[in-house]
mmCIF file of C-alpha atoms in Angstrom:
data_model
loop_
_atom_site.group_PDB
_atom_site.id
_atom_site.type_symbol
_atom_site.label_atom_id
_atom_site.label_comp_id
_atom_site.label_asym_id
_atom_site.label_seq_id
_atom_site.Cartn_x
_atom_site.Cartn_y
_atom_site.Cartn_z
ATOM 1 C CA MET A 1 14.678 1.167 9.226
ATOM 2 C CA ASP A 2 11.398 3.169 9.436
ATOM 3 C CA PHE A 3 8.329 1.561 8.961
ATOM 4 C CA LYS A 4 6.429 4.254 10.254
ATOM 5 C CA ASN A 5 3.398 5.758 7.984
ATOM 6 C CA ARG A 6 4.642 3.249 5.254
ATOM 7 C CA ASP A 7 1.724 1.540 2.952
ATOM 8 C CA ILE A 8 2.485 -2.218 2.302
ATOM 9 C CA ILE A 9 1.128 -2.034 -1.280
ATOM 10 C CA SER A 10 3.664 -4.244 -3.491
ATOM 11 C CA ILE A 11 6.131 -6.590 -2.752
ATOM 12 C CA ASN A 12 8.406 -4.502 -5.176
ATOM 13 C CA ASP A 13 8.363 -1.614 -2.608
ATOM 14 C CA PHE A 14 10.701 -3.418 -1.015
ATOM 15 C CA SER A 15 14.348 -3.837 -0.894
ATOM 16 C CA LYS A 16 16.337 -7.352 0.649
ATOM 17 C CA GLU A 17 17.749 -5.044 3.225
ATOM 18 C CA GLU A 18 14.169 -3.612 4.188
ATOM 19 C CA LEU A 19 12.837 -7.451 3.831
ATOM 20 C CA LEU A 20 15.094 -8.902 6.472
ATOM 21 C CA PHE A 21 14.488 -6.142 8.523
ATOM 22 C CA VAL A 22 10.896 -7.030 8.859
ATOM 23 C CA LEU A 23 11.818 -10.489 8.828
ATOM 24 C CA LYS A 24 14.074 -9.932 11.973
ATOM 25 C CA ALA A 25 11.371 -8.077 13.585
ATOM 26 C CA ALA A 26 8.956 -10.750 13.156
ATOM 27 C CA ARG A 27 11.386 -13.163 14.947
ATOM 28 C CA GLN A 28 11.811 -10.848 17.562
ATOM 29 C CA MET A 29 7.730 -10.380 18.087
ATOM 30 C CA GLU A 30 7.471 -14.409 18.500
ATOM 31 C CA GLN A 31 10.293 -14.572 20.838
ATOM 32 C CA LYS A 32 8.848 -11.671 22.866
ATOM 33 C CA PRO A 33 5.303 -10.741 22.139
ATOM 34 C CA LYS A 34 4.459 -7.048 23.032
ATOM 35 C CA SER A 35 0.871 -7.309 24.150
ATOM 36 C CA ASN A 36 0.582 -3.500 24.491
ATOM 37 C CA LEU A 37 2.232 -2.369 21.226
ATOM 38 C CA LEU A 38 -1.508 -1.360 19.617
ATOM 39 C CA ARG A 39 -3.223 -0.122 22.610
ATOM 40 C CA GLY A 40 -5.307 2.671 21.181
ATOM 41 C CA LYS A 41 -4.868 2.192 17.716
ATOM 42 C CA ILE A 42 -7.813 1.079 15.562
ATOM 43 C CA LEU A 43 -7.469 -1.446 12.282
ATOM 44 C CA ALA A 44 -9.918 -0.811 9.657
ATOM 45 C CA THR A 45 -10.494 -4.288 7.448
ATOM 46 C CA LEU A 46 -12.343 -3.612 4.429
ATOM 47 C CA PHE A 47 -12.476 -6.936 2.706
ATOM 48 C CA PHE A 48 -14.378 -6.228 -0.524
ATOM 49 C CA GLU A 49 -14.016 -10.129 -1.327
ATOM 50 C CA PRO A 50 -14.406 -12.686 0.925
ATOM 51 C CA SER A 51 -11.498 -14.209 2.884
ATOM 52 C CA THR A 52 -11.660 -15.932 5.967
ATOM 53 C CA ARG A 53 -8.028 -16.527 7.081
ATOM 54 C CA THR A 54 -6.398 -13.302 5.973
ATOM 55 C CA ARG A 55 -9.258 -11.428 7.558
ATOM 56 C CA LEU A 56 -9.139 -13.178 10.460
ATOM 57 C CA SER A 57 -5.376 -13.199 10.719
ATOM 58 C CA PHE A 58 -5.232 -9.154 10.958
ATOM 59 C CA THR A 59 -7.902 -8.934 13.011
ATOM 60 C CA SER A 60 -6.509 -11.500 15.565
ATOM 61 C CA ALA A 61 -3.174 -9.595 15.399
ATOM 62 C CA MET A 62 -4.450 -6.645 16.048
ATOM 63 C CA GLU A 63 -6.336 -7.758 19.009
ATOM 64 C CA GLN A 64 -3.488 -9.872 20.458
ATOM 65 C CA LEU A 65 -1.558 -6.267 20.381
ATOM 66 C CA ASN A 66 -4.307 -4.868 22.565
ATOM 67 C CA GLY A 67 -5.834 -2.724 19.387
ATOM 68 C CA GLN A 68 -9.626 -2.426 18.113
ATOM 69 C CA VAL A 69 -10.626 -3.342 14.711
ATOM 70 C CA ILE A 70 -13.411 -2.031 12.959
ATOM 71 C CA GLY A 71 -14.587 -2.931 9.296
ATOM 72 C CA PHE A 72 -16.581 -5.489 6.694
ATOM 73 C CA ALA A 73 -16.255 -8.715 5.752
ATOM 74 C CA ASN A 74 -19.002 -8.229 2.740
ATOM 75 C CA ALA A 75 -19.172 -4.914 0.479
ATOM 76 C CA ASP A 76 -22.610 -5.708 -0.012
ATOM 77 C CA SER A 77 -23.416 -4.072 3.118
ATOM 78 C CA THR A 78 -21.491 -0.894 2.699
ATOM 79 C CA SER A 79 -22.540 2.189 0.799
ATOM 80 C CA THR A 80 -20.778 0.777 -2.204
ATOM 81 C CA GLN A 81 -24.017 -0.710 -3.373
ATOM 82 C CA LYS A 82 -25.533 2.696 -3.547
ATOM 83 C CA GLY A 83 -22.863 3.709 -5.654
ATOM 84 C CA GLU A 84 -20.239 5.032 -3.301
ATOM 85 C CA SER A 85 -16.627 5.155 -5.052
ATOM 86 C CA LEU A 86 -13.899 2.998 -3.469
ATOM 87 C CA TRP A 87 -11.753 6.193 -3.156
ATOM 88 C CA ASP A 88 -14.635 7.866 -1.036
ATOM 89 C CA THR A 89 -14.844 4.374 0.999
ATOM 90 C CA VAL A 90 -11.125 4.949 1.751
ATOM 91 C CA LYS A 91 -11.714 8.789 2.482
ATOM 92 C CA MET A 92 -14.448 8.110 4.826
ATOM 93 C CA THR A 93 -12.468 4.929 6.792
ATOM 94 C CA ASP A 94 -9.575 7.038 7.080
ATOM 95 C CA GLN A 95 -11.433 9.204 9.475
ATOM 96 C CA TYR A 96 -12.004 6.097 11.713
ATOM 97 C CA ALA A 97 -9.348 4.184 12.146
ATOM 98 C CA ASP A 98 -5.217 4.328 12.615
ATOM 99 C CA ILE A 99 -4.538 1.931 9.553
ATOM 100 C CA ILE A 100 -6.457 0.358 6.912
ATOM 101 C CA VAL A 101 -6.193 -3.197 5.449
ATOM 102 C CA ILE A 102 -7.782 -3.838 1.921
ATOM 103 C CA ARG A 103 -8.736 -6.885 -0.040
ATOM 104 C CA HIS A 104 -10.357 -6.201 -3.521
ATOM 105 C CA PRO A 105 -10.932 -7.859 -6.670
ATOM 106 C CA LEU A 106 -9.158 -5.396 -8.738
ATOM 107 C CA GLU A 107 -6.084 -5.091 -9.340
ATOM 108 C CA GLY A 108 -4.528 -1.951 -8.134
ATOM 109 C CA SER A 109 -6.980 -1.290 -5.992
ATOM 110 C CA ALA A 110 -4.924 -1.278 -3.007
ATOM 111 C CA ARG A 111 -2.685 1.446 -4.476
ATOM 112 C CA LEU A 112 -5.808 3.109 -5.229
ATOM 113 C CA ALA A 113 -6.689 3.503 -1.471
ATOM 114 C CA ALA A 114 -3.061 4.002 -0.563
ATOM 115 C CA GLU A 115 -3.475 7.183 -2.799
ATOM 116 C CA ALA A 116 -7.030 7.984 -1.353
ATOM 117 C CA ALA A 117 -5.758 7.734 2.714
ATOM 118 C CA SER A 118 -3.838 9.812 4.918
ATOM 119 C CA ILE A 119 -2.932 6.810 7.167
ATOM 120 C CA PRO A 120 -1.078 3.884 5.924
ATOM 121 C CA VAL A 121 -2.742 0.993 4.000
ATOM 122 C CA ILE A 122 -2.163 -2.473 3.655
ATOM 123 C CA ASN A 123 -2.742 -4.554 0.511
ATOM 124 C CA ALA A 124 -4.322 -7.698 1.786
ATOM 125 C CA GLY A 125 -4.570 -9.018 -2.350
ATOM 126 C CA ASP A 126 -5.922 -7.288 -4.914
ATOM 127 C CA GLY A 127 -7.043 -9.129 -7.871
ATOM 128 C CA SER A 128 -4.499 -11.687 -9.130
ATOM 129 C CA ASN A 129 -1.787 -9.012 -8.475
ATOM 130 C CA GLN A 130 -0.037 -8.646 -5.053
ATOM 131 C CA HIS A 131 -0.419 -9.921 -1.216
ATOM 132 C CA PRO A 132 2.541 -9.113 -0.045
ATOM 133 C CA THR A 133 1.738 -9.637 3.656
ATOM 134 C CA GLN A 134 1.272 -13.260 2.389
ATOM 135 C CA THR A 135 4.604 -13.017 1.211
ATOM 136 C CA MET A 136 6.162 -11.529 3.982
ATOM 137 C CA LEU A 137 4.780 -14.460 6.303
ATOM 138 C CA ASP A 138 6.041 -17.319 3.809
ATOM 139 C CA LEU A 139 9.380 -15.903 3.658
ATOM 140 C CA TYR A 140 9.210 -15.925 7.287
ATOM 141 C CA THR A 141 8.141 -19.864 7.283
ATOM 142 C CA ILE A 142 10.980 -20.454 4.567
ATOM 143 C CA GLN A 143 13.793 -19.172 6.670
ATOM 144 C CA LYS A 144 12.495 -20.322 10.022
ATOM 145 C CA THR A 145 12.165 -24.038 8.385
ATOM 146 C CA LYS A 146 15.509 -24.012 6.259
ATOM 147 C CA ASP A 147 17.368 -21.409 8.703
ATOM 148 C CA LYS A 148 18.028 -19.306 5.451
ATOM 149 C CA LEU A 149 16.599 -17.663 2.355
ATOM 150 C CA GLU A 150 19.483 -17.558 0.065
ATOM 151 C CA ASN A 151 20.321 -20.081 -2.717
ATOM 152 C CA LEU A 152 17.254 -21.966 -2.321
ATOM 153 C CA HIS A 153 15.483 -24.183 -4.937
ATOM 154 C CA VAL A 154 11.947 -23.678 -4.875
ATOM 155 C CA GLY A 155 9.058 -25.251 -6.968
ATOM 156 C CA PHE A 156 6.247 -23.507 -7.585
ATOM 157 C CA VAL A 157 2.891 -25.313 -8.481
ATOM 158 C CA GLY A 158 -0.449 -24.947 -9.376
ATOM 159 C CA ASP A 159 -2.272 -21.344 -10.751
ATOM 160 C CA LEU A 160 0.693 -19.580 -11.590
ATOM 161 C CA LYS A 161 -0.830 -17.198 -13.690
ATOM 162 C CA TYR A 162 -3.385 -15.704 -11.431
ATOM 163 C CA GLY A 163 -1.948 -16.706 -7.913
ATOM 164 C CA ARG A 164 -0.935 -13.637 -6.578
ATOM 165 C CA THR A 165 0.939 -14.992 -3.818
ATOM 166 C CA VAL A 166 3.207 -16.919 -6.359
ATOM 167 C CA HIS A 167 4.130 -13.791 -8.322
ATOM 168 C CA SER A 168 4.637 -11.553 -4.828
ATOM 169 C CA LEU A 169 6.776 -14.812 -3.552
ATOM 170 C CA ALA A 170 8.730 -14.960 -6.962
ATOM 171 C CA ILE A 171 9.574 -11.441 -6.821
ATOM 172 C CA ALA A 172 10.776 -11.747 -3.069
ATOM 173 C CA LEU A 173 12.767 -14.746 -3.414
ATOM 174 C CA SER A 174 14.195 -13.232 -6.349
ATOM 175 C CA HIS A 175 16.269 -11.097 -3.824
ATOM 176 C CA PHE A 176 18.324 -14.200 -2.703
ATOM 177 C CA ASN A 177 19.677 -15.836 -5.699
ATOM 178 C CA PRO A 178 17.204 -18.672 -6.211
ATOM 179 C CA THR A 179 16.381 -21.350 -8.323
ATOM 180 C CA PHE A 180 13.013 -21.454 -9.580
ATOM 181 C CA TYR A 181 10.890 -24.297 -11.052
ATOM 182 C CA PHE A 182 7.161 -23.585 -11.960
ATOM 183 C CA ILE A 183 5.024 -26.540 -12.436
ATOM 184 C CA ALA A 184 1.471 -25.748 -14.263
ATOM 185 C CA PRO A 185 -0.506 -26.639 -16.671
ATOM 186 C CA ASP A 186 0.010 -24.611 -20.311
ATOM 187 C CA ALA A 187 -3.104 -22.457 -19.304
ATOM 188 C CA LEU A 188 -1.773 -21.885 -16.097
ATOM 189 C CA GLN A 189 1.876 -20.654 -16.594
ATOM 190 C CA MET A 190 3.071 -17.672 -15.947
#
């Protein structure tokens, strides 16, 4: 499967076979890291809302693979404060990087960024909508600890209404014949 130049916006964009391919590649990378895989490549991190873990995990991964990182962790320091649109920010960033990771408080912002960019865009969370890379990590962790993804009983507890990680993971796991249990107060049910 060829993932070169592919956006990662929604877990809905991935088939079961594609998810399994990504998990297999992750396992191979974990066993035999390729430290020069991204040498000469630049990742732009556009974080319009705070996220320490997600931003640092992308930065760390890129640097461990010998790539470089540019970007911002606070939209207050960008030209959006002077009225620059998200589209314009992405178009400008597109000229400086090989790939963009975006986190934004508005649902659909990652899809808009992908439409504006000529380089691949990765959604690191857009409002309460999607967080596909967290889902891929969750799938990998489940597969690694349970040694399977098929026919699992999975409980989701907490904020099911607004929790983007819950939405993405439920969609991804639905490929593997699960039994789901959703546990939340009425106000936070899906």
